[in-house]
Coordinates of C-alpha atoms and ligand atoms in Angstrom, one line a residue:
X1 CA -24.7 4.1 21.0
X2 CA -23.5 6.4 18.0
X3 CA -24.6 5.7 14.4
X4 CA -21.9 6.5 12.0
X5 CA -23.3 7.6 8.7
X6 CA -21.2 7.5 5.8
X7 CA -21.7 9.5 2.4
X8 CA -23.7 7.8 -0.1
X9 CA -21.2 8.8 -2.8
X10 CA -18.0 7.2 -1.7
X11 CA -17.0 3.9 -3.1
X12 CA -15.9 0.8 -1.3
X13 CA -13.5 -1.9 -2.2
X14 CA -11.0 -4.4 -1.1
X15 CA -7.3 -4.9 -1.9
X16 CA -4.8 -7.5 -2.5
X17 CA -1.3 -7.6 -4.2
X18 CA 0.2 -10.1 -6.8
X19 CA 3.2 -11.6 -4.7
X20 CA 1.0 -12.1 -1.6
X21 CA -2.1 -14.0 -3.2
X22 CA -1.2 -15.4 -6.6
X23 CA 1.2 -18.2 -6.3
X24 CA 2.2 -19.8 -9.6
X25 CA 5.5 -18.2 -9.4
X26 CA 7.1 -20.4 -11.9
X27 CA 4.0 -20.8 -14.1
X28 CA 3.5 -19.5 -17.6
X29 CA 6.6 -17.8 -18.2
X30 CA 6.7 -15.5 -14.9
X31 CA 10.4 -14.4 -14.3
X32 CA 11.8 -14.2 -10.7
X33 CA 11.3 -11.2 -8.6
X34 CA 13.1 -9.9 -5.7
X35 CA 10.7 -11.3 -3.3
X36 CA 11.2 -14.8 -4.7
X37 CA 14.9 -14.2 -4.0
X38 CA 14.6 -12.5 -0.6
X39 CA 12.0 -15.1 0.8
X40 CA 14.4 -18.0 -0.1
X41 CA 17.3 -16.2 1.8
X42 CA 17.8 -17.9 5.2
X43 CA 16.6 -15.6 8.2
X44 CA 14.7 -13.0 6.1
X45 CA 11.1 -14.1 6.5
X46 CA 9.2 -16.0 9.4
X47 CA 9.4 -19.7 9.1
X48 CA 11.1 -19.2 5.5
X49 CA 7.7 -18.6 4.1
X50 CA 7.5 -17.7 0.3
X51 CA 5.0 -16.8 -2.2
X52 CA 5.2 -19.9 -4.5
X53 CA 1.7 -21.0 -3.7
X54 CA 0.3 -18.4 -1.3
X55 CA -3.6 -18.2 -1.8
X56 CA -3.2 -19.7 -5.4
X57 CA -5.3 -16.8 -6.8
X58 CA -3.6 -17.2 -10.2
X59 CA -5.9 -20.3 -10.6
X60 CA -8.7 -19.3 -8.1
X61 CA -9.3 -15.7 -9.3
X62 CA -12.9 -16.4 -10.3
X63 CA -13.7 -17.5 -6.7
X64 CA -11.8 -14.6 -5.3
X65 CA -13.8 -12.3 -7.7
X66 CA -17.0 -13.9 -6.4
X67 CA -16.0 -12.9 -2.8
X68 CA -15.6 -9.4 -3.9
X69 CA -18.9 -9.4 -5.5
X70 CA -20.6 -10.9 -2.7
X71 CA -19.1 -8.2 -0.3
X72 CA -21.0 -5.6 -2.7
X73 CA -17.8 -3.8 -3.5
X74 CA -17.5 -1.0 -6.2
X75 CA -13.9 -1.5 -6.6
X76 CA -11.2 -4.3 -6.6
X77 CA -7.6 -3.2 -6.0
X78 CA -5.1 -5.6 -7.2
X79 CA -1.6 -5.4 -8.4
X80 CA 0.1 -6.7 -11.5
X81 CA 3.4 -9.0 -11.1
X82 CA 6.0 -7.0 -13.4
X83 CA 8.1 -10.3 -13.9
X84 CA 4.9 -11.8 -15.3
X85 CA 4.7 -9.3 -18.0
X86 CA 8.4 -8.7 -18.6
X87 CA 10.2 -11.8 -17.1
X88 CA 13.5 -10.0 -17.6
X89 CA 12.2 -6.7 -16.6
X90 CA 12.4 -5.1 -20.1
X91 CA 12.3 -6.4 -23.7
X92 CA 10.2 -9.4 -24.6
X93 CA 6.6 -9.4 -23.2
X94 CA 5.1 -12.6 -21.8
X95 CA 1.8 -12.9 -23.5
X96 CA 0.6 -15.5 -20.9
X97 CA 1.3 -13.0 -18.2
X98 CA -1.0 -10.5 -19.9
X99 CA -3.6 -13.2 -20.6
X100 CA -3.8 -13.8 -16.9
X101 CA -4.7 -10.1 -16.2
X102 CA -7.1 -9.9 -19.0
X103 CA -9.0 -13.1 -17.5
X104 CA -8.9 -11.3 -14.1
X105 CA -10.1 -8.0 -15.5
X106 CA -12.8 -9.4 -17.6
X107 CA -14.3 -11.4 -14.7
X108 CA -14.2 -8.2 -12.6
X109 CA -15.9 -6.3 -15.4
X110 CA -18.4 -9.1 -15.9
X111 CA -19.3 -8.9 -12.1
X112 CA -19.8 -5.0 -12.3
X113 CA -16.6 -4.5 -10.3
X114 CA -14.2 -1.5 -11.2
X115 CA -10.6 -2.7 -11.5
X116 CA -7.9 -0.5 -9.7
X117 CA -4.6 -1.7 -10.8
X118 CA -1.3 -1.2 -9.0
X119 CA 1.6 -1.4 -11.4
X120 CA 4.3 -1.7 -8.6
X121 CA 3.5 -3.4 -5.4
X122 CA 7.2 -4.4 -4.6
X123 CA 8.0 -7.4 -6.7
X124 CA 10.7 -6.0 -8.9
X125 CA 12.1 -8.3 -11.5
X126 CA 15.3 -9.9 -10.3
X127 CA 16.9 -9.1 -13.6
X128 CA 16.7 -5.5 -12.8
X129 CA 17.9 -5.8 -9.3
X130 CA 20.9 -7.8 -10.7
X131 CA 21.6 -4.3 -12.5
X132 CA 21.3 -2.3 -9.3
X133 CA 17.4 -2.2 -9.1
X134 CA 15.8 1.2 -8.0
X135 CA 19.2 2.5 -7.1
X136 CA 20.0 2.4 -10.9
X137 CA 18.5 5.3 -12.8
X138 CA 17.8 3.0 -15.7
X139 CA 15.2 1.2 -13.7
X140 CA 12.9 4.4 -13.9
X141 CA 12.9 3.9 -17.8
X142 CA 12.3 0.1 -17.3
X143 CA 9.3 1.0 -15.1
X144 CA 7.8 3.5 -17.8
X145 CA 8.3 0.7 -20.6
X146 CA 6.4 -1.6 -18.5
X147 CA 3.7 0.8 -17.5
X148 CA 3.2 1.9 -21.2
X149 CA 2.6 -1.9 -22.0
X150 CA 0.0 -2.2 -19.5
X151 CA -1.7 1.1 -20.3
X152 CA -2.1 0.3 -24.0
X153 CA -2.9 -3.4 -23.2
X154 CA -5.8 -2.4 -20.9
X155 CA -7.0 1.0 -22.1
X156 CA -10.9 0.8 -22.2
X157 CA -10.9 -2.0 -19.3
X158 CA -8.9 -0.5 -16.5
X159 CA -9.5 3.1 -15.7
X160 CA -7.9 3.6 -12.2
X161 CA -4.1 3.2 -12.0
X162 CA -1.7 3.2 -9.2
X163 CA 2.0 3.8 -10.2
X164 CA 3.8 2.7 -7.0
X165 CA 2.5 1.4 -3.7
X166 CA 4.0 2.7 -0.5
X167 CA 7.3 4.2 -1.9
X168 CA 8.5 4.5 1.7
X169 CA 8.4 0.8 2.1
X170 CA 10.0 0.2 -1.2
X171 CA 13.0 2.8 -0.3
X172 CA 13.4 3.2 3.4
X173 CA 12.0 0.0 4.9
X174 CA 13.7 -2.2 2.1
X175 CA 17.1 -0.4 1.7
X176 CA 17.7 1.4 4.9
X177 CA 16.0 -0.7 7.7
X178 CA 16.5 -3.8 5.6
X179 CA 13.2 -5.3 6.7
X180 CA 11.9 -5.9 3.3
X181 CA 13.5 -6.9 -0.1
X182 CA 16.3 -6.6 -1.2
X183 CA 17.2 -6.0 2.4
X184 CA 19.9 -3.4 1.9
X185 CA 20.9 -1.1 5.1
X186 CA 22.0 2.2 3.6
X187 CA 20.4 5.5 4.2
X188 CA 22.2 6.9 1.1
X189 CA 20.7 4.0 -1.2
X190 CA 17.2 4.3 0.5
X191 CA 17.3 8.2 -0.3
X192 CA 18.5 7.8 -3.8
X193 CA 15.9 5.1 -4.3
X194 CA 13.1 7.3 -3.0
X195 CA 14.1 9.9 -5.4
X196 CA 14.2 7.5 -8.5
X197 CA 10.8 6.1 -7.2
X198 CA 9.1 9.6 -7.7
X199 CA 10.9 10.2 -10.9
X200 CA 9.6 6.9 -12.0
X201 CA 6.0 7.8 -10.8
X202 CA 6.2 11.2 -12.6
X203 CA 7.5 9.8 -15.9
X204 CA 4.8 7.3 -15.8
X205 CA 2.1 9.9 -15.2
X206 CA 3.5 12.0 -17.9
X207 CA 3.7 8.9 -20.5
X208 CA -0.1 8.1 -19.4
X209 CA -1.1 11.6 -20.6
X210 CA 1.0 11.6 -23.8
X211 CA -0.7 8.3 -24.7
X212 CA -4.1 10.1 -24.4
X213 CA -5.5 7.5 -22.1
X214 CA -8.8 8.1 -20.6
X215 CA -8.8 6.9 -17.2
X216 CA -7.2 8.2 -13.7
X217 CA -3.8 7.8 -12.4
X218 CA -2.1 8.3 -8.9
X219 CA 0.2 6.8 -6.4
X220 CA -0.3 5.3 -2.9
X221 CA 2.0 6.4 -0.2
X222 CA 1.7 4.7 3.2
X223 CA 1.4 7.1 6.1
X224 CA 1.7 7.3 10.0
X225 CA 0.9 10.0 12.6
X226 CA 3.1 10.8 15.7
X227 CA 1.4 13.1 18.3
X228 CA 3.7 15.1 20.3
X229 CA 3.7 14.1 23.9
X230 CA 4.0 17.8 25.0
X231 CA 3.9 21.3 23.6
X232 CA 7.6 21.5 24.0
X233 CA 9.2 22.5 20.5
X234 CA 11.5 19.7 20.6
X235 CA 8.8 17.2 20.9
X236 CA 6.9 19.0 18.0
X237 CA 9.9 19.0 15.8
X238 CA 10.7 15.4 16.6
X239 CA 7.1 14.2 15.5
X240 CA 7.2 16.4 12.6
X241 CA 10.3 14.6 11.3
X242 CA 8.7 11.1 11.8
X243 CA 5.5 12.2 9.9
X244 CA 7.6 13.9 7.3
X245 CA 9.6 10.7 6.8
X246 CA 6.6 9.0 5.2
X247 CA 4.4 11.9 4.2
X248 CA 6.3 15.1 3.4
X249 CA 9.1 13.5 1.7
X250 CA 6.8 11.6 -0.7
X251 CA 4.1 14.1 -1.0
X252 CA 5.9 17.6 -1.3
X253 CA 7.5 16.8 -4.5
X254 CA 4.5 15.6 -6.1
X255 CA 2.2 18.6 -4.8
X256 CA 4.8 21.3 -4.0
X257 CA 7.6 20.5 -6.6
X258 CA 10.5 20.3 -3.8
X259 CA 11.7 18.1 -1.1
X260 CA 11.0 19.3 2.5
X261 CA 14.0 21.4 3.4
X262 CA 14.2 20.2 7.1
X263 CA 14.6 16.7 6.0
X264 CA 17.1 17.4 3.2
X265 CA 19.1 19.0 5.8
X266 CA 18.5 16.3 8.4
X267 CA 19.8 13.5 5.9
X268 CA 22.8 15.9 4.8
X269 CA 23.7 15.8 8.5
X270 CA 23.7 12.1 8.2
X271 CA 26.0 12.1 5.2
X272 CA 23.4 11.7 2.6
X273 CA 23.6 13.6 -0.9
X274 CA 20.3 13.8 -2.9
X275 CA 21.3 13.7 -6.5
X276 CA 18.5 15.5 -8.4
X277 CA 19.0 15.7 -12.3
X278 CA 17.7 18.6 -14.3
X279 CA 13.9 18.1 -15.2
X280 CA 13.5 15.4 -12.3
X281 CA 11.4 17.9 -10.0
X282 CA 9.4 19.1 -12.9
X283 CA 8.3 15.5 -14.2
X284 CA 7.7 14.3 -10.4
X285 CA 5.0 17.2 -10.2
X286 CA 3.1 15.8 -13.2
X287 CA -0.6 16.3 -12.1
X288 CA -2.3 13.3 -10.7
X289 CA -6.0 12.5 -10.6
X290 CA -6.1 11.1 -7.1
X291 CA -4.0 10.1 -4.4
X292 CA -4.0 6.8 -2.4
X293 CA -3.4 6.9 1.2
X294 CA -2.5 3.8 3.2
X295 CA -2.9 4.0 7.1
X296 CA -2.6 1.3 9.7
X297 CA -1.1 3.0 12.8
X298 CA 0.4 5.9 14.6
X299 CA 1.3 6.8 18.2
X300 CA 2.3 9.4 20.5
X301 CA 6.0 10.2 20.5
X302 CA 8.5 12.7 21.9
X303 CA 12.2 13.9 21.4
X304 CA 14.9 11.6 22.6
X305 CA 18.2 12.3 21.4
X306 CA 19.8 9.3 19.4
X307 CA 16.5 7.3 19.3
X308 CA 16.2 6.2 15.7
X309 CA 16.8 8.1 12.7
X310 CA 15.2 11.4 14.0
X311 CA 15.8 11.5 17.6
X312 CA 12.3 10.5 18.2
X313 CA 10.8 7.7 20.5
X314 CA 7.2 6.2 20.5
X315 CA 5.6 6.2 23.9
X316 CA 3.5 3.2 25.2
X317 CA 0.2 5.0 26.0
X318 CA -1.5 1.8 26.8
X319 CA -3.4 1.7 23.5
X320 CA -4.8 -1.6 22.5
X321 CA -2.7 -3.4 19.8
X322 CA -3.4 -5.7 16.9
X323 CA -2.0 -9.1 16.7
X324 CA 1.2 -7.6 14.8
X325 CA 1.6 -5.4 17.9
X326 CA 0.7 -2.3 16.2
X327 CA -1.0 0.4 18.3
X328 CA -4.8 1.0 17.6
X329 CA -4.8 4.8 17.0
X330 CA -7.6 5.9 14.8
X331 CA -7.1 9.5 15.9
X332 CA -4.0 9.3 13.7
X333 CA -6.0 8.4 10.7
X334 CA -8.0 11.6 11.0
X335 CA -4.8 13.6 11.9
X336 CA -3.2 12.4 8.7
X337 CA -6.2 13.0 6.5
X338 CA -6.7 16.6 7.6
X339 CA -2.9 17.2 7.5
X340 CA -2.7 16.1 3.8
X341 CA -5.8 18.0 2.8
X342 CA -4.6 21.2 4.5
X343 CA -1.0 20.9 3.2
X344 CA -1.7 19.5 -0.3
X345 CA -5.1 20.8 -1.3
X346 CA -8.2 19.1 -2.8
X347 CA -6.9 16.1 -5.0
X348 CA -9.3 13.3 -4.4
X349 CA -8.3 10.8 -1.9
X350 CA -8.8 7.0 -1.9
X351 CA -8.1 5.1 0.9
X352 CA -6.1 2.4 -0.6
X353 CA -5.3 0.5 2.4
X354 CA -6.6 0.3 5.9
X355 CA -7.1 -2.8 8.0
X356 CA -5.9 -4.8 10.9
X357 CA -4.2 -7.9 11.8
X358 CA -5.9 -10.5 13.8
X359 CA -4.9 -14.1 13.7
X360 CA -8.3 -15.5 14.6
X361 CA -8.9 -19.2 13.4
X362 CA -12.1 -21.1 12.0
X363 CA -14.4 -22.7 14.6
X364 CA -17.5 -24.4 13.3
X365 CA -17.0 -22.8 9.7
X366 CA -17.0 -19.3 11.4
X367 CA -14.1 -16.7 12.4
X368 CA -15.0 -14.4 15.2
X369 CA -12.7 -11.6 14.6
X370 CA -14.5 -8.9 16.6
X371 CA -11.1 -7.3 17.0
X372 CA -10.9 -6.4 13.3
X373 CA -14.6 -5.2 13.1
X374 CA -13.8 -2.9 16.3
X375 CA -10.6 -1.7 14.3
X376 CA -12.9 -1.0 11.2
X377 CA -15.5 0.7 13.3
X378 CA -13.1 3.2 14.9
X379 CA -11.2 3.9 11.7
X380 CA -14.3 4.4 9.4
X381 CA -15.5 6.9 12.3
X382 CA -12.3 8.8 12.0
X383 CA -12.7 8.7 8.1
X384 CA -16.3 10.0 8.5
X385 CA -15.1 12.9 10.8
X386 CA -12.4 13.8 8.3
X387 CA -15.2 14.0 5.6
X388 CA -17.2 16.1 7.7
X389 CA -14.3 18.5 8.1
X390 CA -14.0 18.8 4.2
X391 CA -11.3 16.0 3.3
X392 CA -12.2 14.9 -0.4
X393 CA -12.4 11.2 0.3
X394 CA -13.5 9.3 -3.0
X395 CA -13.5 5.8 -1.5
X396 CA -12.2 3.2 1.0
X397 CA -10.5 0.2 0.2
X398 CA -10.0 -2.3 3.0
X399 CA -6.6 -4.3 3.1
X400 CA -7.2 -7.2 2.5
X401 CA -9.7 -9.4 1.0
X402 CA -7.9 -12.3 1.9
X403 CA -5.3 -13.4 4.6
X404 CA -2.2 -13.5 2.5
X405 CA 1.6 -13.5 2.4
X406 CA 2.6 -10.6 4.9
X407 CA 6.0 -10.0 3.5
X408 CA 8.6 -10.6 6.3
X409 CA 6.0 -12.0 8.6
X410 CA 5.1 -14.7 6.2
X411 CA 1.7 -16.4 6.6
X412 CA 1.8 -15.8 10.4
X413 CA 0.0 -12.4 10.4
X414 CA -3.5 -12.5 9.0
X415 CA -5.1 -9.0 7.5
X416 CA -8.0 -10.8 5.5
X417 CA -11.7 -10.2 5.7
X418 CA -11.6 -13.9 4.4
X419 CA -9.7 -16.6 6.2
X420 CA -7.3 -18.9 4.3
X421 CA -6.4 -22.4 5.1
X422 CA -2.9 -22.5 3.5
X423 CA -3.1 -26.3 3.5
X424 CA -6.4 -26.8 1.7
X425 CA -6.6 -23.2 0.2
X426 CA -10.2 -23.2 1.5
X427 CA -11.6 -19.7 2.0
X428 CA -13.9 -18.8 4.8
X429 CA -15.8 -15.5 5.1
X430 CA -15.0 -13.8 8.7
X431 CA -17.4 -12.1 10.9
X432 CA -15.7 -8.8 9.8
X433 CA -16.5 -9.8 6.1
X434 CA -20.3 -9.8 6.8
X435 CA -20.0 -6.7 8.8
X436 CA -18.2 -4.7 6.1
X437 CA -20.8 -6.1 3.5
X438 CA -23.6 -4.6 5.7
X439 CA -21.6 -1.3 5.9
X440 CA -21.3 -1.2 2.1
X441 CA -25.0 -2.1 1.8
X442 CA -26.4 0.3 4.3
X443 CA -23.8 3.1 4.4
X444 CA -24.0 3.2 8.1
X445 CA -23.2 1.3 11.3
X446 CA -23.2 1.5 15.0
X447 CA -20.1 2.4 16.6
Ligands
JJW501 C1 12.5 -3.6 12.6 C2 11.9 -2.3 12.3 O1 10.7 -2.3 11.6 C3 10.2 -1.0 11.3 C4 8.8 -1.0 10.7 O2 8.6 -2.1 9.8 C5 7.4 -2.2 9.0 C6 7.0 -3.4 8.7 C7 5.9 -3.5 7.8 C8 5.2 -2.3 7.5 C9 4.0 -2.4 6.7 C10 3.3 -3.4 6.5 N1 2.2 -2.9 5.8 C11 1.1 -3.9 5.2 C12 1.2 -3.9 3.8 N2 1.0 -2.7 3.1 C13 1.0 -2.9 1.7 C14 0.4 -4.6 1.7 O3 1.3 -5.3 0.9 C15 0.4 -4.8 3.1 O4 0.8 -6.2 3.3 N3 2.0 -1.7 5.8 N4 3.1 -1.4 6.5 C16 5.6 -1.1 8.1 C17 6.9 -1.0 8.8

């Protein structure tokens, strides 16, 4: 049996997001978000589930912080609900919204846990969506206005900021594939939004520097890996397009100052125009202190004309799958991390999301989620291998602390280290919670 020894200096954490755990969607002045609207649109979310109650963490945050503390985490990654702070997206600030996040952050600090705050985790104020949302360049400055309020309010308390979580999900998953809010299906809209998100990210980083803030700031793209089925050039190029869809498109502008030409051309062939305004590419390239990487799955793939957006099809290699039917592919995690390191250099990397969906239930006050433990074992081993090959990993943050609202899957899909009984709101630590607790404590585990 192999022993996986992780470096003593990496930080460990767990992650959540506002709309997925808070509930209290109409409490203390919170405005509507696009997910409140999307969730209540028939047919968009499994069982018509919404975030009105979720895990009720708005009221139970102390209990949840205690769960983070008991795990032994260094970091707790959470997100702020923009419509709690600015119910109309801009303008008048909702003090009760700020007060909630002060209560949460103060509790974390009192427990010796470092807050990592995500400013945008998909809950755009509906008022901004009514004016075109991220398709409208005005939303860029609305985001910077919101971010500046948070920076000034929490300077000295929060020292790790993430501008935008998973810009691919916000742009392409939500506006081309239509799977997430607002559910548009336009490649032009999605590409325009992807650019506006990167400009918003860069302008926010620039503002953070101008304000003389003392912490660190980055963003958290989601990633995947497609391993070519053969050495044929068409398979290699098809897989590169799929990897570049999530990685190159969102990393090249930040780290290299330009979009990947092969994708610009590919989108142009699909009728897409990329409207870049003077100064956009310069501001996107504002230097960041760390990059967050979210990884869940990857696959082996090959060229197939007409298959998807990039003439590329996944192959069923017989890999085990989690309960959300995603293939378990830890090799892809290693490939992503070494690819990012080789292509973009030595910016410190936090794994800001990695985890697995297993829908095990409580039996005799225990949740036997061996599948999740096995997933974490193989992916932390891939992480350790990437560190051994020189990838600058600063921390590992597991998705998620709690079972929660898994977007279009509603409450049917569970990613938590802690089980949620959505009827009673009772939390139950799963076997994986105790396993991760020991890894954090010891720094090693048996594979
Ligand atoms: C019908 C076609 O479908 C194409 C792919 O459709 C999806 C759906 C969902 C995802 C997805 C979900 N997650 C987990 C979240 N990350 C952030 C945090 O909030 C977690 O809840 N990551 N990626 C990707 C792709």
